[in-house]
Amino acid sequence: MPESETIPITIDGEKTASAAGASIWEAARSEGVEIPRLCHQPGMEPVGVCRVCVVEVEGARSLVPSCQRRVEAGMVIQTRNERVTRAQRTLLDMLMAEHGVESDPENCELTALAKRMKTRNGAIAPPSEDAPRRLDSSSSVIQVNHAACILCDRCIRACADVQGNNVIGRGGKGAGARIVFDADAPMGESSCVSCGECVAACPTEALTNKSITTESGGSESREVRSVCPYCGVGCGIAYQVAENTLLSVRGDESSPVNRGRLCVKGRYGFDYAHHPDRLTTPLIRREGAPKAKELPQNPLSLFRKASWDEALDLAAHSFRKIHLAGGPSSLAGFGSAKCSNEDNYLFQKFIRAVFGTNNVDHCTRLCHASSVAALSETIGSGASTNPFADALKADFILVAGSNPTENHPVAATFIKQAAGAGATLAVMDPRRIDLVDHADIFAQFRPGTDAALFNGLLQVVMEEKLFDPDFVETRTEGFEALAENVKPYAPRNVSRLTGVPAKTIRKLARLYAQSERSMAFWGMGLSQHTHGTDNCRALIALCLVCGQIGREGTGLHPLRGQNNVQGASDAGLIPMSYTGYQAVSSPRHREKFEKAWGRELSGEPGLTVVEIIDAAWRGDIKGMYIMGENPAMSDPNLNHARGGLANLEFLAVQDIFLTETACFADVVLPSTAFPEKTGSFTNTDRRVQLGRRAVDPPGEAREDWRIVAELSERMGYAMRYESEARIFDEIASLTPPLAGISHDRLGEHGVVWPCPEPDHPGTEILFGESFPSGRGKLVPVQYAPAKELPDDDYPFVLNTGRNLYHWHTGAITRRARALNAAEPDPYVEMSPEDLKRLRIRNNSRIRVESRRGEIVLAARASARVQPGQVFIPFHYVEAAVNLLTIDELDPDAKIPEFKFCAVRIKRAGRQRR
Amino acid sequence: MPWSALTTYRPPRKIQALAAHQEKEGYLSKEAISTISRRLGVPAYETFGVASFFPRFHLEKPAKPRVRICRDISCRLAGGEALLKNAGKIARTAGIKTIRPQGCSCLGRCDKGPAAEIEGRIHSSLTEGKLRAIIESWREGKPKPASRAQKIKNTTRLNPYRKNGAFGVLRVLMKSEKPESVIETLKESGLRGMGGAGFPVGRKWEFVLNAPGEEKFVICNADESEPGTFKDRAVMDSHPELLIEGVLIACRAIGARRAIIYIRHEYNMQAKALERAMARARKARLLGTNETPRLEIFISPGGYICGEETALLEVLEDRRAQPRDKPPFPGSEGLFGMPTLINNAETFALVPAILRKGGRWFSSFGRNNGSGFKLLGVSGAVRRPGVYEVEFGTPVREIIEDVAGGLPAGARLKAFSPGGASSGFLPARLGDIPYDFTPLEEAGSMLGSGALIVIPEGVDMASLAHNAARFFRGESCGKCVPCRIGADKIAAFLERALRGDARASELPAIGEICDAMKETSICGLGQAAPIPYLSLLRYFRSDIEAKLK
């Protein structure tokens, strides 16, 4: 139906035209007539259960639900005559009689509507005896009050249609009908993932958020628009703030990123900012306090409070001393993907201009370094080509080595929605992740065989000539070599290697290649390997030969982990390049930055994260400045990494908590948490958005960039900026893809780079015409096994990653009450078969050992892992899985092999609890 | 390609799996529901939503035998309420202490009340002694067989065939090039749907024939559940082959390749009769060949609401029986969105006779401006309860007196319900009203589903209205607000009135509720649910006013 088609209708005596296919409710609304409603919610499928939106349609015997009935030519509609309002009032009377709680109209649409429609509250009594009256407090974040429920089905649609979680439904019948979770479990024991979408949708107080910090501040509270501090999705949020306390968070419906949706971390994980463990003054290590690779029992006892002047002077003095003795290469710095573009820009500027070294890196090295390396090598740009919401426009979606329902939950809702609406979804993963429930194809391959599997797909594409010959001809190079290279990877051979049936390989290849629009998502499952770059090269080659890039609903999307991992790299927080990936080794770029910064710069690319820690261990690096990173938890082979940190002559750590890394510090500088500062953050779509200060920092804590600038001043290099906006202006002036962006332009919803000019709208979809590298390079790769294969001594493959409720090293989420309550203890996922074979009871404590370390934690039976494999999330200091992981690196990207090492399992003996 | 590969039809897997599990284990635990969900790859809430909706499914382990005693109008008039009240005691004296006999909705044995369902077997004309004997027979492990259902005594009009003449019309039609003539004849006959709404049959068939759709379905609604109604059951007991033939004729006439007979689970004997008739059709190669439609019987998981045509579609699509808003009507968007012809069992059974003898033959019946005849189940206070062929327009009093043998000795007519619980009650003084659509509607009632319930002097109409209101409260699906809350409010008000706890000042508010139910409910259940109460106020006001404070 053409959009422009309109039909004549009459609403309340006014002749008008309505879009054909619109509901009466929509048609009325576009005429400025707001028909009352409770169950209907724009953006959701109408269900017509509350009947409050009824109208009179000439010729109809009874009243008509306006949310459901479509307009017809010549329809004569009355929305507020006596007959209609009488029925509406009676319906509201009935609902008020059933609604067994006193509600504030502020929080209850029903009460507000009843008041507005002047119903005779209480005329109909008493409530039904069958009606459910139960309170369900089992969820750690959501309170369910069945008495207040009016069965509008909004929560059901929010859970199933918006978030794709499929937990809530209707149970029972008639007056006994009620909302249920799963097969009538208490909410807290159901498969609910606590995203809170149901609470946001609920028109009454049947589903409410439990208070996280303190009770609502009432009219005193104000709202601050910002972005979510957790993952790379970058959801738009609004903080509700009373005085200096965050009360709650809601999703920003107008955000083009999340369209109002949030996950459990974004909605309920904000209270870490108010945690009593927050650092409020600078700390200086006590004379003689030992530095050992074992973490101390009481870390605070290692330090004494200090003034800012004393702490900064000590840091400046110590760095200067090391610089004088060992030269620039004896110093290094880690910035953080949790800090803003402005923080990180200044930090890397400080390291380069003041320390005089390119030894500056951050945790991107540990997550997508190999993706960035492969993308840069092949197409010349290390970022996603299309926004993740393009999943909704794709016909085929490939999710490889990514567990988005836990790691990028809001992006996952778009993928699930697309699958629900008919797109074919394929999941490639060694674990049977939850997204598989929504998938059409699941290729469960053996860990570490990713490259073989992609080569297998390429082989099918070549053999069956499924590639796009025009695209190959005009946009790529290296096709012949690639075709030759994948010849041995026939599906039968690949099947033996990967465990994926040959039929599945063929089907996947055909669907990816032949669908009109195919989009590929990937994550750490591909990147965190010693052959991580190869994995990505193979995936990119598949994408290029099939021409699935450069259009809506196609493309390559490495789902970025941290909220600003894209931006931190963009801001130059990597050892090989300045802002915007301008190589330090290029004299042209170096000169530009030398001129801008007024200092001579090193042209030699610096060391990466694991290399720096290695150098510290060897004693080559003697001084470090770490802002917001926690390598004492996040690096592989922690005994080695912590040894490296302990070996440093001087370490300054700038953070909001006394992290595991800070235990090794000589000076600790208290900085601001996300809600306490303003700055720009760049999400996985390349969208630069503004986070806004909502509360003041505690005690003497200062913004990261101000601390960097102060330290710089004390080391003789002035950094004077009026505000974050001015820092961004400097970034823009030096960085062509960001040149058109300023804080003023970011507004509510940000700008997507590349944005070369102030009047440029930004670019959501890249490479429609060509690649920055000219032609896309097809790089042949070979399958190579992981570095440490299981054997008789260490028979299990260890895989590591995250769970839904925690964030990385746990520094903030272990201090977010609701999140930590959901997953308070470390665990190892094992297949029920292995547990049975080893005679280990579910939830009993076991010891997991590798050649590098051992940890004790609870065994958790999980059908998600295959026999012979175990999975451990890395959030828990009391059982830090990185004590076990191996510090072998990918030769190109220097990313460690977090996803594969050999371990053995032992029973831990007597239970400690 | 075989046509079956093209069908949009998908079997209701959750309902089937739940039924199969319950058959084996006796009930559905939450664990079982979760396991079934995982196996089928559907969210657990969906499976639980279905399992907790239908009365056939038990979420807790019931004691055997499960005793359900009908408490609706006809059985109540025959003493069902007292039987239910004493059933626990009876079970104990019969030696099984664990049984908790329950009330249930109409079982379609209104001609021989009170009736009960005991482990899927229907027993009728129960007394306390008989019930005790049945329970004892279960205790002893030799359960008594179900009671035989009463057939229609005289079907000279309904059945056009002599011996061995079954399927005659269909046989001819199979060879005919022009199924359009079927629709012409039906239009000429003036036949209207016999399920309650009375929509002209020929027009409905024509509409579905002309509706665009890759596939079309025919559904026979044999989910007869309106209290007092048992004529469809009697049709299936007496002439199942006529129903089968009518359904197959419809398939041919509208171009459907799949037909489903939706039957309530309590009618298992009737389902067997239909299966035997289908076997005869297969033998005559009118079914079971590549050229003939696929016909199957679907056993309902239970509940009056399933007889509502869109709720029925929801069940066939494996969901809770929550009606859809109309439009779209099933004729254009029905089962799986395809044009779907839904008619009542009796309607289909009438088709062969009309096609055999002509539209004018059918319309020649009728008195007082009525046209045609229908099957009418008469129950309550009459000497000869049963199902009769009755011409439209026949005065009700004549039906009671001449057809059903009049009231028993000493009894006098107080009221009658012309079309089951939904039609409410009319007073004896309206006894001369012609039994036809329009006059009954004008009296605030309706022809309904062909269920004439005769009520003698001495019965408290407030108590009967409460009986009907309680039925609707129990059968409301709960989807829409007016019905879910309204049905409860009316029943609760009458309950309190019977206890002497209600006030006259509440009447206006209840009246508002009735209006809102009629005006805004999604389906006929909610729209009709206030009718018994409203008829009480209109015709038997003294019966209620005397009880109000």
PDB file of C-alpha atoms in Angstrom, chain A residues 140-280:
ATOM      1  CA  SER A 140      16.227  -8.732  43.368  1.00  0.00           C
ATOM      2  CA  VAL A 141      15.178  -5.694  41.354  1.00  0.00           C
ATOM      3  CA  ILE A 142      11.468  -5.937  40.570  1.00  0.00           C
ATOM      4  CA  GLN A 143       8.518  -6.076  42.913  1.00  0.00           C
ATOM      5  CA  VAL A 144       5.412  -7.836  41.589  1.00  0.00           C
ATOM      6  CA  ASN A 145       2.084  -6.885  43.105  1.00  0.00           C
ATOM      7  CA  HIS A 146      -0.580  -9.002  41.456  1.00  0.00           C
ATOM      8  CA  ALA A 147      -3.293  -7.021  43.224  1.00  0.00           C
ATOM      9  CA  ALA A 148      -2.412  -3.916  41.235  1.00  0.00           C
ATOM     10  CA  CYS A 149      -2.329  -5.786  37.922  1.00  0.00           C
ATOM     11  CA  ILE A 150      -5.085  -4.970  35.440  1.00  0.00           C
ATOM     12  CA  LEU A 151      -4.009  -7.591  32.868  1.00  0.00           C
ATOM     13  CA  CYS A 152      -3.263  -5.124  30.105  1.00  0.00           C
ATOM     14  CA  ASP A 153      -0.682  -7.514  28.621  1.00  0.00           C
ATOM     15  CA  ARG A 154       1.822  -4.686  28.153  1.00  0.00           C
ATOM     16  CA  CYS A 155       4.510  -6.473  30.173  1.00  0.00           C
ATOM     17  CA  ILE A 156       3.918  -9.608  28.130  1.00  0.00           C
ATOM     18  CA  ARG A 157       4.548  -7.731  24.910  1.00  0.00           C
ATOM     19  CA  ALA A 158       7.503  -5.843  26.391  1.00  0.00           C
ATOM     20  CA  CYS A 159       9.109  -9.111  27.408  1.00  0.00           C
ATOM     21  CA  ALA A 160       8.369 -11.071  24.255  1.00  0.00           C
ATOM     22  CA  ASP A 161       8.096  -8.565  21.432  1.00  0.00           C
ATOM     23  CA  VAL A 162      10.434  -5.790  22.558  1.00  0.00           C
ATOM     24  CA  GLN A 163      13.162  -7.675  24.424  1.00  0.00           C
ATOM     25  CA  GLY A 164      12.626 -11.170  22.995  1.00  0.00           C
ATOM     26  CA  ASN A 165      13.029 -12.713  26.442  1.00  0.00           C
ATOM     27  CA  ASN A 166       9.771 -14.678  26.455  1.00  0.00           C
ATOM     28  CA  VAL A 167       9.312 -14.989  30.191  1.00  0.00           C
ATOM     29  CA  ILE A 168       5.929 -13.394  30.987  1.00  0.00           C
ATOM     30  CA  GLY A 169       2.522 -14.620  29.938  1.00  0.00           C
ATOM     31  CA  ARG A 170      -1.029 -15.028  31.100  1.00  0.00           C
ATOM     32  CA  GLY A 171      -1.955 -17.965  33.292  1.00  0.00           C
ATOM     33  CA  GLY A 172      -5.289 -19.093  34.670  1.00  0.00           C
ATOM     34  CA  LYS A 173      -8.633 -18.085  33.290  1.00  0.00           C
ATOM     35  CA  GLY A 174     -11.421 -15.590  33.841  1.00  0.00           C
ATOM     36  CA  ALA A 175     -11.398 -13.711  37.131  1.00  0.00           C
ATOM     37  CA  GLY A 176      -8.485 -15.907  38.208  1.00  0.00           C
ATOM     38  CA  ALA A 177      -6.294 -14.926  35.245  1.00  0.00           C
ATOM     39  CA  ARG A 178      -2.949 -13.427  36.197  1.00  0.00           C
ATOM     40  CA  ILE A 179       0.471 -12.780  34.784  1.00  0.00           C
ATOM     41  CA  VAL A 180       2.901 -15.660  35.208  1.00  0.00           C
ATOM     42  CA  PHE A 181       6.626 -16.117  34.777  1.00  0.00           C
ATOM     43  CA  ASP A 182       7.673 -19.258  32.897  1.00  0.00           C
ATOM     44  CA  ALA A 183       5.626 -22.173  34.209  1.00  0.00           C
ATOM     45  CA  ASP A 184       4.312 -20.057  37.103  1.00  0.00           C
ATOM     46  CA  ALA A 185       7.596 -19.610  38.926  1.00  0.00           C
ATOM     47  CA  PRO A 186       8.268 -16.721  41.291  1.00  0.00           C
ATOM     48  CA  MET A 187       9.823 -13.983  39.178  1.00  0.00           C
ATOM     49  CA  GLY A 188      13.184 -14.290  40.909  1.00  0.00           C
ATOM     50  CA  GLU A 189      13.355 -18.007  40.188  1.00  0.00           C
ATOM     51  CA  SER A 190      12.196 -17.747  36.594  1.00  0.00           C
ATOM     52  CA  SER A 191      14.315 -17.296  33.486  1.00  0.00           C
ATOM     53  CA  CYS A 192      13.803 -13.522  33.861  1.00  0.00           C
ATOM     54  CA  VAL A 193      16.952 -11.576  33.017  1.00  0.00           C
ATOM     55  CA  SER A 194      15.807  -8.514  34.976  1.00  0.00           C
ATOM     56  CA  CYS A 195      15.974  -6.114  32.054  1.00  0.00           C
ATOM     57  CA  GLY A 196      13.097  -4.151  33.580  1.00  0.00           C
ATOM     58  CA  GLU A 197      11.335  -3.586  30.254  1.00  0.00           C
ATOM     59  CA  CYS A 198       8.129  -4.923  31.850  1.00  0.00           C
ATOM     60  CA  VAL A 199       8.372  -2.362  34.629  1.00  0.00           C
ATOM     61  CA  ALA A 200       8.836   0.403  32.090  1.00  0.00           C
ATOM     62  CA  ALA A 201       5.746  -0.834  30.239  1.00  0.00           C
ATOM     63  CA  CYS A 202       3.479  -1.414  33.251  1.00  0.00           C
ATOM     64  CA  PRO A 203       0.770   1.263  33.536  1.00  0.00           C
ATOM     65  CA  THR A 204       0.071   0.540  37.207  1.00  0.00           C
ATOM     66  CA  GLU A 205       2.153  -0.369  40.217  1.00  0.00           C
ATOM     67  CA  ALA A 206       1.906  -4.080  39.535  1.00  0.00           C
ATOM     68  CA  LEU A 207       5.518  -4.160  38.391  1.00  0.00           C
ATOM     69  CA  THR A 208       7.774  -1.662  40.106  1.00  0.00           C
ATOM     70  CA  ASN A 209      11.490  -1.235  40.487  1.00  0.00           C
ATOM     71  CA  LYS A 210      12.743  -1.943  43.945  1.00  0.00           C
ATOM     72  CA  SER A 211      14.675   1.043  45.148  1.00  0.00           C
ATOM     73  CA  ILE A 212      18.377   0.642  44.551  1.00  0.00           C
ATOM     74  CA  THR A 213      19.780   3.529  46.515  1.00  0.00           C
ATOM     75  CA  THR A 214      17.116   5.393  48.421  1.00  0.00           C
ATOM     76  CA  GLU A 215      13.381   5.967  48.186  1.00  0.00           C
ATOM     77  CA  SER A 216      12.153   8.343  45.517  1.00  0.00           C
ATOM     78  CA  GLY A 217      12.901  11.953  46.175  1.00  0.00           C
ATOM     79  CA  GLY A 218       9.396  12.933  45.028  1.00  0.00           C
ATOM     80  CA  SER A 219       9.074  16.346  43.450  1.00  0.00           C
ATOM     81  CA  GLU A 220      12.597  17.216  44.505  1.00  0.00           C
ATOM     82  CA  SER A 221      14.077  14.893  41.909  1.00  0.00           C
ATOM     83  CA  ARG A 222      15.396  15.951  38.524  1.00  0.00           C
ATOM     84  CA  GLU A 223      16.237  14.117  35.356  1.00  0.00           C
ATOM     85  CA  VAL A 224      19.618  14.057  33.600  1.00  0.00           C
ATOM     86  CA  ARG A 225      19.983  12.632  30.106  1.00  0.00           C
ATOM     87  CA  SER A 226      23.105  10.581  29.575  1.00  0.00           C
ATOM     88  CA  VAL A 227      24.357   7.301  28.125  1.00  0.00           C
ATOM     89  CA  CYS A 228      24.795   3.936  29.769  1.00  0.00           C
ATOM     90  CA  PRO A 229      28.244   3.357  31.306  1.00  0.00           C
ATOM     91  CA  TYR A 230      28.418  -0.349  30.552  1.00  0.00           C
ATOM     92  CA  CYS A 231      28.820  -1.942  27.136  1.00  0.00           C
ATOM     93  CA  GLY A 232      29.584  -0.680  23.661  1.00  0.00           C
ATOM     94  CA  VAL A 233      25.925  -0.526  22.678  1.00  0.00           C
ATOM     95  CA  GLY A 234      25.734   2.923  24.232  1.00  0.00           C
ATOM     96  CA  CYS A 235      22.084   3.062  25.248  1.00  0.00           C
ATOM     97  CA  GLY A 236      20.529   6.434  25.847  1.00  0.00           C
ATOM     98  CA  ILE A 237      19.435   6.755  29.463  1.00  0.00           C
ATOM     99  CA  ALA A 238      17.990   9.280  31.848  1.00  0.00           C
ATOM    100  CA  TYR A 239      19.081   9.410  35.466  1.00  0.00           C
ATOM    101  CA  GLN A 240      16.525  10.357  38.069  1.00  0.00           C
ATOM    102  CA  VAL A 241      18.458  12.308  40.679  1.00  0.00           C
ATOM    103  CA  ALA A 242      17.536  13.718  44.075  1.00  0.00           C
ATOM    104  CA  GLU A 243      20.068  16.118  45.514  1.00  0.00           C
ATOM    105  CA  ASN A 244      23.275  14.196  45.056  1.00  0.00           C
ATOM    106  CA  THR A 245      21.844  10.668  44.851  1.00  0.00           C
ATOM    107  CA  LEU A 246      20.987   8.639  41.780  1.00  0.00           C
ATOM    108  CA  LEU A 247      17.498   7.221  42.299  1.00  0.00           C
ATOM    109  CA  SER A 248      16.822   5.306  39.123  1.00  0.00           C
ATOM    110  CA  VAL A 249      17.562   4.995  35.450  1.00  0.00           C
ATOM    111  CA  ARG A 250      15.150   4.777  32.573  1.00  0.00           C
ATOM    112  CA  GLY A 251      15.735   4.058  28.909  1.00  0.00           C
ATOM    113  CA  ASP A 252      15.501   7.008  26.547  1.00  0.00           C
ATOM    114  CA  GLU A 253      12.646   6.203  24.154  1.00  0.00           C
ATOM    115  CA  SER A 254      13.878   8.796  21.705  1.00  0.00           C
ATOM    116  CA  SER A 255      17.379   7.334  21.470  1.00  0.00           C
ATOM    117  CA  PRO A 256      18.069   5.934  18.003  1.00  0.00           C
ATOM    118  CA  VAL A 257      20.411   3.437  19.646  1.00  0.00           C
ATOM    119  CA  ASN A 258      18.236   1.591  22.151  1.00  0.00           C
ATOM    120  CA  ARG A 259      14.778   3.049  21.475  1.00  0.00           C
ATOM    121  CA  GLY A 260      14.090   3.045  25.195  1.00  0.00           C
ATOM    122  CA  ARG A 261      15.284  -0.474  25.902  1.00  0.00           C
ATOM    123  CA  LEU A 262      17.795  -1.294  28.618  1.00  0.00           C
ATOM    124  CA  CYS A 263      19.297  -4.366  30.215  1.00  0.00           C
ATOM    125  CA  VAL A 264      19.738  -5.247  33.848  1.00  0.00           C
ATOM    126  CA  LYS A 265      23.116  -3.543  34.160  1.00  0.00           C
ATOM    127  CA  GLY A 266      22.004  -0.315  32.564  1.00  0.00           C
ATOM    128  CA  ARG A 267      18.788  -0.100  34.530  1.00  0.00           C
ATOM    129  CA  TYR A 268      19.775  -1.407  37.938  1.00  0.00           C
ATOM    130  CA  GLY A 269      23.565  -1.253  38.085  1.00  0.00           C
ATOM    131  CA  PHE A 270      24.158   2.441  38.808  1.00  0.00           C
ATOM    132  CA  ASP A 271      24.556   2.384  42.591  1.00  0.00           C
ATOM    133  CA  TYR A 272      28.261   1.516  42.453  1.00  0.00           C
ATOM    134  CA  ALA A 273      28.863   5.252  42.207  1.00  0.00           C
ATOM    135  CA  HIS A 274      27.552   5.665  45.758  1.00  0.00           C
ATOM    136  CA  HIS A 275      29.381   2.681  47.225  1.00  0.00           C
ATOM    137  CA  PRO A 276      31.213   3.308  50.516  1.00  0.00           C
ATOM    138  CA  ASP A 277      34.379   1.799  48.999  1.00  0.00           C
ATOM    139  CA  ARG A 278      34.748   4.859  46.754  1.00  0.00           C
ATOM    140  CA  LEU A 279      38.144   6.522  46.976  1.00  0.00           C
ATOM    141  CA  THR A 280      37.729  10.041  48.339  1.00  0.00           C
TER     142      THR A 280
END
